[in-house]
């Protein structure tokens, strides 16, 4: 924590001795040291294609999100350099690298690789490496960064041993006559693409990448250039743990270059996690061969039954502002029943938000919205009749976060429900601000239909929370809404994408999932029915034409 405080103040990091020792012992596979990356000693990355680590013609020097120093050089791969990536994908058969009938031993190989990766990640120095590397490129509190590493480790633990083989489990049905059987199998797509954003630099690439590999595909991985150093270290760890080096390609660089590879190589399927804008573009460019995890405008409804006030206020603060609101599952709008408002929920929420500090990264840089853009959006919402600033609405002070990134206090704008629903206000009220920002509104007993109509009119349905222990209320809300990951009960939250439950949107046939066996099977394999019919054949005299 001491090191974090020093960095937040723009000083050279000073480490407590035990952490220093941990950070120097990365078993030989890591090529960056998150404690040392700095303007005077920048880290660097390489592309991976056809089993070889290679540079690109030019590199992009990225600013440290905490102080603007150019601390990381990343291949700035251009469209005229994509040939090897295209060729690598094109060389993969549609039947994949393995399938239930081809090289089934590779299912076991990946069970073994997963077991070893999990064991490595359990080592304190490896956990520390990934947590600190995440913090350096996508600043978040140590607890949040460690949480990301631990979810990833547990995912690998879940798929050790025979669990990869079991992912490809099929079924059989008896046929119509002797010798005939039909069997449903999970088949790979073969060459696939995987594109992930900046906010979970380890967890999202790791969980989706492994799903792709487990099911027999060869993925080309592209992660947002600002954080792709983390995925590169993951791949180096996977190689160390026995993954064949040619099983995955990694393309660092601008998203547009990845778009060019997809156009030229035509992967059989693409999993995209990121903004709605790029998602819709890829859907058109791939002729629909995509699975999408895109924008999250996530709602929480506080029901009429007030209880556990402190806990619910704490959870509201966590959901809206942890990771500086840069979770796709972050609480974007809070529908608070007036009983909660009368009980003082909003004051407690304000008090919790006010305890967030840059020094421990409980609030920090915003990577995809500038300060100006967030404050402009705040102003726009405050112009709605009856709207008011509950707290925040100011830039962070006393920092050296570069201007390309945002730095604002945790912010909440209250908008009256009837105004929020008006056609002229609804699009602005339901715009996803990927930062420490939320809209709050209040509803009375007779206004539940209005709340549900707001949920119905939203365009994306990722996460949601129904905070109530009133079973009738909860069932009514659940029955009339669709969000893919919905928490219900007094402890309901909007955030939480662990390895033990499905996470993904609903209400869109392109919607993907992440993490669980069901998500992996859905996204990374298709159904193939094989009907075996070996005879005996009936006598010729019995054959009738029809
Ligand atoms: N639904 C989910 O599970 C989930 C998870 C995390 C983030 N998100 C969403 O991601 C968004 C935040 O990320 P962002 O705004 O940085 O996303 P973004 O769409 O700008 O970038 C995401 C990825 O797409 C790549 N990319 C950009 N243009 C491309 C192109 N033309 N072709 C191919 N790839 C391209 C980028 O390099 C990056 O790797 C938010 O909307 C958030 O809700 C969703």
CSV table of N, CA and C in Angstrom, one decimal, residues 242-350:
chain,number,residue,atom,x,y,z
A,242,UNK,N,3.1,-25.4,-20.3
A,242,UNK,CA,2.9,-26.5,-21.2
A,242,UNK,C,2.0,-26.2,-22.4
A,243,UNK,N,1.5,-25.0,-22.5
A,243,UNK,CA,0.6,-24.8,-23.7
A,243,UNK,C,1.5,-24.7,-25.0
A,244,UNK,N,1.2,-25.4,-26.0
A,244,UNK,CA,2.0,-25.3,-27.3
A,244,UNK,C,2.0,-23.8,-27.7
A,245,UNK,N,3.2,-23.3,-28.1
A,245,UNK,CA,3.4,-21.9,-28.4
A,245,UNK,C,2.6,-21.5,-29.6
A,246,UNK,N,2.2,-22.4,-30.5
A,246,UNK,CA,1.5,-22.0,-31.7
A,246,UNK,C,0.0,-22.1,-31.6
A,247,UNK,N,-0.5,-22.4,-30.4
A,247,UNK,CA,-1.9,-22.5,-30.2
A,247,UNK,C,-2.7,-21.2,-30.2
A,248,UNK,N,-2.0,-20.1,-29.8
A,248,UNK,CA,-2.7,-18.8,-29.7
A,248,UNK,C,-1.8,-17.8,-30.4
A,249,UNK,N,-2.3,-16.9,-31.2
A,249,UNK,CA,-1.6,-15.7,-31.7
A,249,UNK,C,-2.1,-14.5,-30.9
A,250,UNK,N,-1.2,-13.5,-30.7
A,250,UNK,CA,-1.5,-12.3,-30.0
A,250,UNK,C,-1.2,-11.1,-30.8
A,251,UNK,N,-2.1,-10.2,-31.1
A,251,UNK,CA,-1.9,-9.0,-31.9
A,251,UNK,C,-2.0,-7.8,-31.0
A,252,UNK,N,-0.9,-7.2,-30.7
A,252,UNK,CA,-1.0,-5.9,-30.0
A,252,UNK,C,-1.2,-4.8,-31.1
A,253,UNK,N,-1.8,-3.7,-30.7
A,253,UNK,CA,-1.9,-2.6,-31.7
A,253,UNK,C,-3.3,-2.0,-31.7
A,254,UNK,N,-3.5,-1.1,-32.7
A,254,UNK,CA,-4.8,-0.4,-32.7
A,254,UNK,C,-5.9,-1.4,-33.0
A,255,UNK,N,-7.1,-1.1,-32.5
A,255,UNK,CA,-8.3,-2.0,-32.8
A,255,UNK,C,-8.5,-2.1,-34.3
A,256,UNK,N,-8.3,-1.0,-35.0
A,256,UNK,CA,-8.5,-1.0,-36.5
A,256,UNK,C,-7.7,-2.0,-37.2
A,257,UNK,N,-6.5,-2.3,-36.7
A,257,UNK,CA,-5.7,-3.3,-37.3
A,257,UNK,C,-6.3,-4.7,-37.1
A,258,UNK,N,-6.8,-4.9,-35.9
A,258,UNK,CA,-7.5,-6.2,-35.6
A,258,UNK,C,-8.7,-6.3,-36.6
A,259,UNK,N,-9.4,-5.2,-36.8
A,259,UNK,CA,-10.5,-5.2,-37.7
A,259,UNK,C,-10.1,-5.7,-39.1
A,260,UNK,N,-8.9,-5.2,-39.5
A,260,UNK,CA,-8.4,-5.6,-40.9
A,260,UNK,C,-8.1,-7.1,-40.9
A,261,UNK,N,-7.5,-7.6,-39.8
A,261,UNK,CA,-7.3,-9.1,-39.8
A,261,UNK,C,-8.6,-9.8,-39.9
A,262,UNK,N,-9.6,-9.4,-39.2
A,262,UNK,CA,-10.9,-10.1,-39.3
A,262,UNK,C,-11.4,-10.1,-40.7
A,263,UNK,N,-11.3,-8.9,-41.3
A,263,UNK,CA,-11.9,-8.8,-42.7
A,263,UNK,C,-11.1,-9.8,-43.6
A,264,UNK,N,-9.8,-9.8,-43.5
A,264,UNK,CA,-9.0,-10.6,-44.4
A,264,UNK,C,-9.0,-12.1,-44.1
A,265,UNK,N,-9.0,-12.5,-42.8
A,265,UNK,CA,-8.9,-13.9,-42.4
A,265,UNK,C,-10.2,-14.6,-42.3
A,266,UNK,N,-11.3,-13.8,-42.1
A,266,UNK,CA,-12.6,-14.3,-41.9
A,266,UNK,C,-12.7,-15.5,-40.9
A,267,UNK,N,-12.4,-15.2,-39.6
A,267,UNK,CA,-12.5,-16.3,-38.6
A,267,UNK,C,-13.9,-16.8,-38.6
A,268,UNK,N,-14.0,-18.0,-38.2
A,268,UNK,CA,-15.4,-18.6,-38.2
A,268,UNK,C,-16.3,-18.1,-37.1
A,269,UNK,N,-15.7,-17.5,-36.1
A,269,UNK,CA,-16.5,-16.8,-35.0
A,269,UNK,C,-15.6,-15.8,-34.3
A,270,UNK,N,-16.2,-14.8,-33.8
A,270,UNK,CA,-15.5,-13.7,-33.1
A,270,UNK,C,-16.2,-13.4,-31.8
A,271,UNK,N,-15.5,-13.4,-30.7
A,271,UNK,CA,-16.1,-13.0,-29.4
A,271,UNK,C,-15.6,-11.6,-29.2
A,272,UNK,N,-16.5,-10.6,-29.0
A,272,UNK,CA,-16.1,-9.2,-28.8
A,272,UNK,C,-16.6,-8.8,-27.4
A,273,UNK,N,-15.8,-8.2,-26.6
A,273,UNK,CA,-16.2,-7.6,-25.4
A,273,UNK,C,-15.7,-6.1,-25.5
A,274,UNK,N,-16.6,-5.2,-25.4
A,274,UNK,CA,-16.2,-3.8,-25.4
A,274,UNK,C,-17.5,-2.9,-25.7
A,275,UNK,N,-17.2,-1.8,-26.4
A,275,UNK,CA,-18.3,-0.8,-26.6
A,275,UNK,C,-19.4,-1.3,-27.6
A,276,UNK,N,-20.5,-0.7,-27.5
A,276,UNK,CA,-21.6,-0.9,-28.4
A,276,UNK,C,-21.2,-0.5,-29.8
A,277,UNK,N,-20.5,0.6,-29.9
A,277,UNK,CA,-20.1,1.1,-31.2
A,277,UNK,C,-19.3,0.1,-32.0
A,278,UNK,N,-18.3,-0.4,-31.4
A,278,UNK,CA,-17.5,-1.4,-32.1
A,278,UNK,C,-18.2,-2.7,-32.3
A,279,UNK,N,-19.0,-3.1,-31.3
A,279,UNK,CA,-19.8,-4.4,-31.4
A,279,UNK,C,-20.7,-4.4,-32.6
A,280,UNK,N,-21.4,-3.3,-32.8
A,280,UNK,CA,-22.3,-3.2,-34.0
A,280,UNK,C,-21.6,-3.2,-35.3
A,281,UNK,N,-20.4,-2.6,-35.3
A,281,UNK,CA,-19.6,-2.5,-36.5
A,281,UNK,C,-19.1,-4.0,-36.9
A,282,UNK,N,-18.6,-4.7,-35.8
A,282,UNK,CA,-18.1,-6.0,-36.1
A,282,UNK,C,-19.3,-7.0,-36.5
A,283,UNK,N,-20.5,-6.7,-36.0
A,283,UNK,CA,-21.6,-7.6,-36.3
A,283,UNK,C,-21.9,-7.5,-37.8
A,284,UNK,N,-21.7,-6.3,-38.4
A,284,UNK,CA,-22.0,-6.1,-39.8
A,284,UNK,C,-20.8,-6.7,-40.6
A,285,UNK,N,-19.6,-6.4,-40.1
A,285,UNK,CA,-18.4,-6.8,-40.9
A,285,UNK,C,-18.2,-8.3,-40.9
A,286,UNK,N,-18.6,-9.0,-39.9
A,286,UNK,CA,-18.5,-10.4,-39.9
A,286,UNK,C,-19.7,-11.1,-40.4
A,287,UNK,N,-20.7,-10.4,-40.9
A,287,UNK,CA,-22.0,-10.9,-41.3
A,287,UNK,C,-22.6,-11.7,-40.2
A,288,UNK,N,-22.5,-11.2,-39.0
A,288,UNK,CA,-23.3,-11.8,-37.9
A,288,UNK,C,-22.5,-12.9,-37.2
A,289,UNK,N,-21.3,-13.2,-37.6
A,289,UNK,CA,-20.6,-14.4,-37.0
A,289,UNK,C,-19.9,-13.9,-35.7
A,290,UNK,N,-20.7,-13.3,-34.8
A,290,UNK,CA,-20.1,-12.8,-33.6
A,290,UNK,C,-20.9,-13.2,-32.3
A,291,UNK,N,-20.2,-13.2,-31.2
A,291,UNK,CA,-20.8,-13.2,-29.9
A,291,UNK,C,-20.4,-11.9,-29.2
A,292,UNK,N,-21.4,-11.3,-28.6
A,292,UNK,CA,-21.1,-9.9,-28.1
A,292,UNK,C,-21.3,-9.8,-26.5
A,293,UNK,N,-20.4,-9.1,-25.9
A,293,UNK,CA,-20.6,-8.7,-24.5
A,293,UNK,C,-20.3,-7.2,-24.6
A,294,UNK,N,-21.3,-6.4,-24.8
A,294,UNK,CA,-21.1,-5.0,-25.1
A,294,UNK,C,-21.6,-4.1,-23.9
A,295,UNK,N,-22.1,-2.9,-24.2
A,295,UNK,CA,-22.4,-1.9,-23.2
A,295,UNK,C,-23.2,-2.4,-22.1
A,296,UNK,N,-22.9,-1.8,-20.9
A,296,UNK,CA,-23.7,-2.2,-19.7
A,296,UNK,C,-24.3,-0.9,-19.1
A,297,UNK,N,-25.6,-0.8,-19.3
A,297,UNK,CA,-26.3,0.3,-18.5
A,297,UNK,C,-27.1,-0.5,-17.5
A,298,UNK,N,-26.6,-0.6,-16.3
A,298,UNK,CA,-27.1,-1.5,-15.3
A,298,UNK,C,-27.9,-0.9,-14.3
A,299,UNK,N,-29.1,-1.5,-13.9
A,299,UNK,CA,-30.0,-0.8,-13.0
A,299,UNK,C,-30.1,-1.6,-11.7
A,300,UNK,N,-30.4,-0.8,-10.7
A,300,UNK,CA,-30.7,-1.5,-9.4
A,300,UNK,C,-32.0,-0.8,-8.9
A,301,UNK,N,-32.9,-1.7,-8.5
A,301,UNK,CA,-34.2,-1.2,-7.9
A,301,UNK,C,-34.2,-1.6,-6.4
A,302,UNK,N,-34.4,-0.6,-5.6
A,302,UNK,CA,-34.5,-0.8,-4.2
A,302,UNK,C,-36.0,-0.9,-3.9
A,303,UNK,N,-36.5,-2.1,-3.4
A,303,UNK,CA,-37.9,-2.3,-3.2
A,303,UNK,C,-38.4,-1.5,-2.0
A,304,UNK,N,-39.7,-1.7,-1.7
A,304,UNK,CA,-40.3,-0.9,-0.6
A,304,UNK,C,-39.8,-1.3,0.8
A,305,UNK,N,-39.3,-2.5,1.0
A,305,UNK,CA,-39.0,-2.9,2.4
A,305,UNK,C,-37.5,-2.5,2.7
A,306,UNK,N,-37.5,-1.5,3.6
A,306,UNK,CA,-36.2,-1.0,4.0
A,306,UNK,C,-35.6,-1.9,5.1
A,307,UNK,N,-34.4,-2.4,5.0
A,307,UNK,CA,-33.7,-3.1,6.0
A,307,UNK,C,-32.2,-3.1,5.7
A,308,UNK,N,-31.4,-3.4,6.6
A,308,UNK,CA,-29.9,-3.4,6.4
A,308,UNK,C,-29.4,-2.2,5.7
A,309,UNK,N,-29.8,-1.0,6.2
A,309,UNK,CA,-29.5,0.3,5.5
A,309,UNK,C,-28.0,0.4,5.2
A,310,UNK,N,-27.2,0.2,6.2
A,310,UNK,CA,-25.8,0.4,6.0
A,310,UNK,C,-25.2,-0.5,5.0
A,311,UNK,N,-25.6,-1.8,5.0
A,311,UNK,CA,-25.1,-2.7,4.0
A,311,UNK,C,-25.5,-2.3,2.6
A,312,UNK,N,-26.8,-1.9,2.5
A,312,UNK,CA,-27.3,-1.6,1.1
A,312,UNK,C,-26.6,-0.3,0.6
A,313,UNK,N,-26.4,0.6,1.5
A,313,UNK,CA,-25.6,1.9,1.1
A,313,UNK,C,-24.2,1.5,0.7
A,314,UNK,N,-23.6,0.6,1.4
A,314,UNK,CA,-22.2,0.2,1.1
A,314,UNK,C,-22.2,-0.5,-0.3
A,315,UNK,N,-23.2,-1.4,-0.5
A,315,UNK,CA,-23.2,-2.1,-1.8
A,315,UNK,C,-23.4,-1.1,-2.9
A,316,UNK,N,-24.3,-0.1,-2.7
A,316,UNK,CA,-24.6,0.8,-3.8
A,316,UNK,C,-23.3,1.6,-4.1
A,317,UNK,N,-22.5,2.0,-3.1
A,317,UNK,CA,-21.3,2.7,-3.4
A,317,UNK,C,-20.3,1.8,-4.1
A,318,UNK,N,-20.2,0.5,-3.7
A,318,UNK,CA,-19.3,-0.4,-4.3
A,318,UNK,C,-19.7,-0.6,-5.8
A,319,UNK,N,-21.0,-0.8,-6.0
A,319,UNK,CA,-21.4,-1.1,-7.4
A,319,UNK,C,-21.2,0.1,-8.3
A,320,UNK,N,-21.4,1.3,-7.8
A,320,UNK,CA,-21.3,2.4,-8.7
A,320,UNK,C,-19.8,2.9,-8.9
A,321,UNK,N,-19.0,2.7,-7.8
A,321,UNK,CA,-17.7,3.5,-7.8
A,321,UNK,C,-16.5,2.6,-7.7
A,322,UNK,N,-16.6,1.3,-7.3
A,322,UNK,CA,-15.4,0.5,-7.3
A,322,UNK,C,-14.8,0.4,-8.7
A,323,UNK,N,-13.5,0.3,-8.8
A,323,UNK,CA,-12.8,0.4,-10.1
A,323,UNK,C,-13.2,1.7,-10.8
A,324,UNK,N,-13.5,2.7,-10.1
A,324,UNK,CA,-13.9,4.0,-10.6
A,324,UNK,C,-15.0,3.9,-11.6
A,325,UNK,N,-15.9,3.0,-11.3
A,325,UNK,CA,-17.1,2.8,-12.2
A,325,UNK,C,-16.8,2.1,-13.5
A,326,UNK,N,-15.6,1.6,-13.7
A,326,UNK,CA,-15.2,1.1,-15.0
A,326,UNK,C,-15.4,-0.4,-15.0
A,327,UNK,N,-16.6,-0.9,-14.6
A,327,UNK,CA,-17.0,-2.2,-14.8
A,327,UNK,C,-18.2,-2.2,-15.7
A,328,UNK,N,-18.3,-3.1,-16.6
A,328,UNK,CA,-19.5,-3.1,-17.5
A,328,UNK,C,-20.7,-3.4,-16.6
A,329,UNK,N,-20.5,-3.9,-15.4
A,329,UNK,CA,-21.7,-4.2,-14.5
A,329,UNK,C,-21.9,-3.1,-13.5
A,330,UNK,N,-21.2,-2.0,-13.6
A,330,UNK,CA,-21.3,-0.9,-12.7
A,330,UNK,C,-22.8,-0.4,-12.6
A,331,UNK,N,-23.2,0.0,-11.4
A,331,UNK,CA,-24.6,0.5,-11.2
A,331,UNK,C,-24.7,1.8,-12.0
A,332,UNK,N,-25.5,1.9,-13.0
A,332,UNK,CA,-25.6,3.1,-13.8
A,332,UNK,C,-26.8,3.9,-13.3
A,333,UNK,N,-27.9,3.3,-12.9
A,333,UNK,CA,-29.1,4.0,-12.4
A,333,UNK,C,-29.6,3.3,-11.2
A,334,UNK,N,-30.0,4.1,-10.2
A,334,UNK,CA,-30.5,3.5,-8.9
A,334,UNK,C,-32.0,4.0,-8.8
A,335,UNK,N,-32.9,3.1,-8.8
A,335,UNK,CA,-34.3,3.4,-8.6
A,335,UNK,C,-34.6,3.1,-7.1
A,336,UNK,N,-34.6,4.2,-6.3
A,336,UNK,CA,-34.7,4.0,-4.9
A,336,UNK,C,-36.2,4.3,-4.5
A,337,UNK,N,-36.8,3.3,-3.8
A,337,UNK,CA,-38.2,3.5,-3.3
A,337,UNK,C,-38.1,4.7,-2.3
A,338,UNK,N,-39.2,5.5,-2.2
A,338,UNK,CA,-39.1,6.6,-1.3
A,338,UNK,C,-38.9,6.2,0.1
A,339,UNK,N,-39.2,5.0,0.5
A,339,UNK,CA,-39.0,4.6,1.9
A,339,UNK,C,-37.4,4.6,2.2
A,340,UNK,N,-36.6,4.3,1.2
A,340,UNK,CA,-35.2,4.3,1.3
A,340,UNK,C,-34.7,5.7,1.4
A,341,UNK,N,-35.3,6.6,0.6
A,341,UNK,CA,-34.8,8.0,0.6
A,341,UNK,C,-35.1,8.6,2.0
A,342,UNK,N,-36.4,8.3,2.5
A,342,UNK,CA,-36.7,8.8,3.8
A,342,UNK,C,-35.8,8.3,4.9
A,343,UNK,N,-35.4,7.1,4.7
A,343,UNK,CA,-34.6,6.4,5.7
A,343,UNK,C,-33.1,6.9,5.7
A,344,UNK,N,-32.8,7.7,4.7
A,344,UNK,CA,-31.4,8.3,4.7
A,344,UNK,C,-30.4,7.6,3.8
A,345,UNK,N,-30.9,6.7,2.9
A,345,UNK,CA,-30.0,5.9,2.1
A,345,UNK,C,-29.0,6.9,1.3
A,346,UNK,N,-29.6,7.9,0.7
A,346,UNK,CA,-28.7,8.8,-0.2
A,346,UNK,C,-27.6,9.5,0.6
A,347,UNK,N,-27.9,9.9,1.9
A,347,UNK,CA,-26.9,10.5,2.7
A,347,UNK,C,-25.8,9.5,3.0
A,348,UNK,N,-26.2,8.3,3.3
A,348,UNK,CA,-25.1,7.2,3.6
A,348,UNK,C,-24.3,6.9,2.3
A,349,UNK,N,-25.0,6.9,1.2
A,349,UNK,CA,-24.3,6.7,-0.1
A,349,UNK,C,-23.2,7.8,-0.3
A,350,UNK,N,-23.7,9.0,-0.1
A,350,UNK,CA,-22.8,10.2,-0.2
A,350,UNK,C,-21.6,10.1,0.7
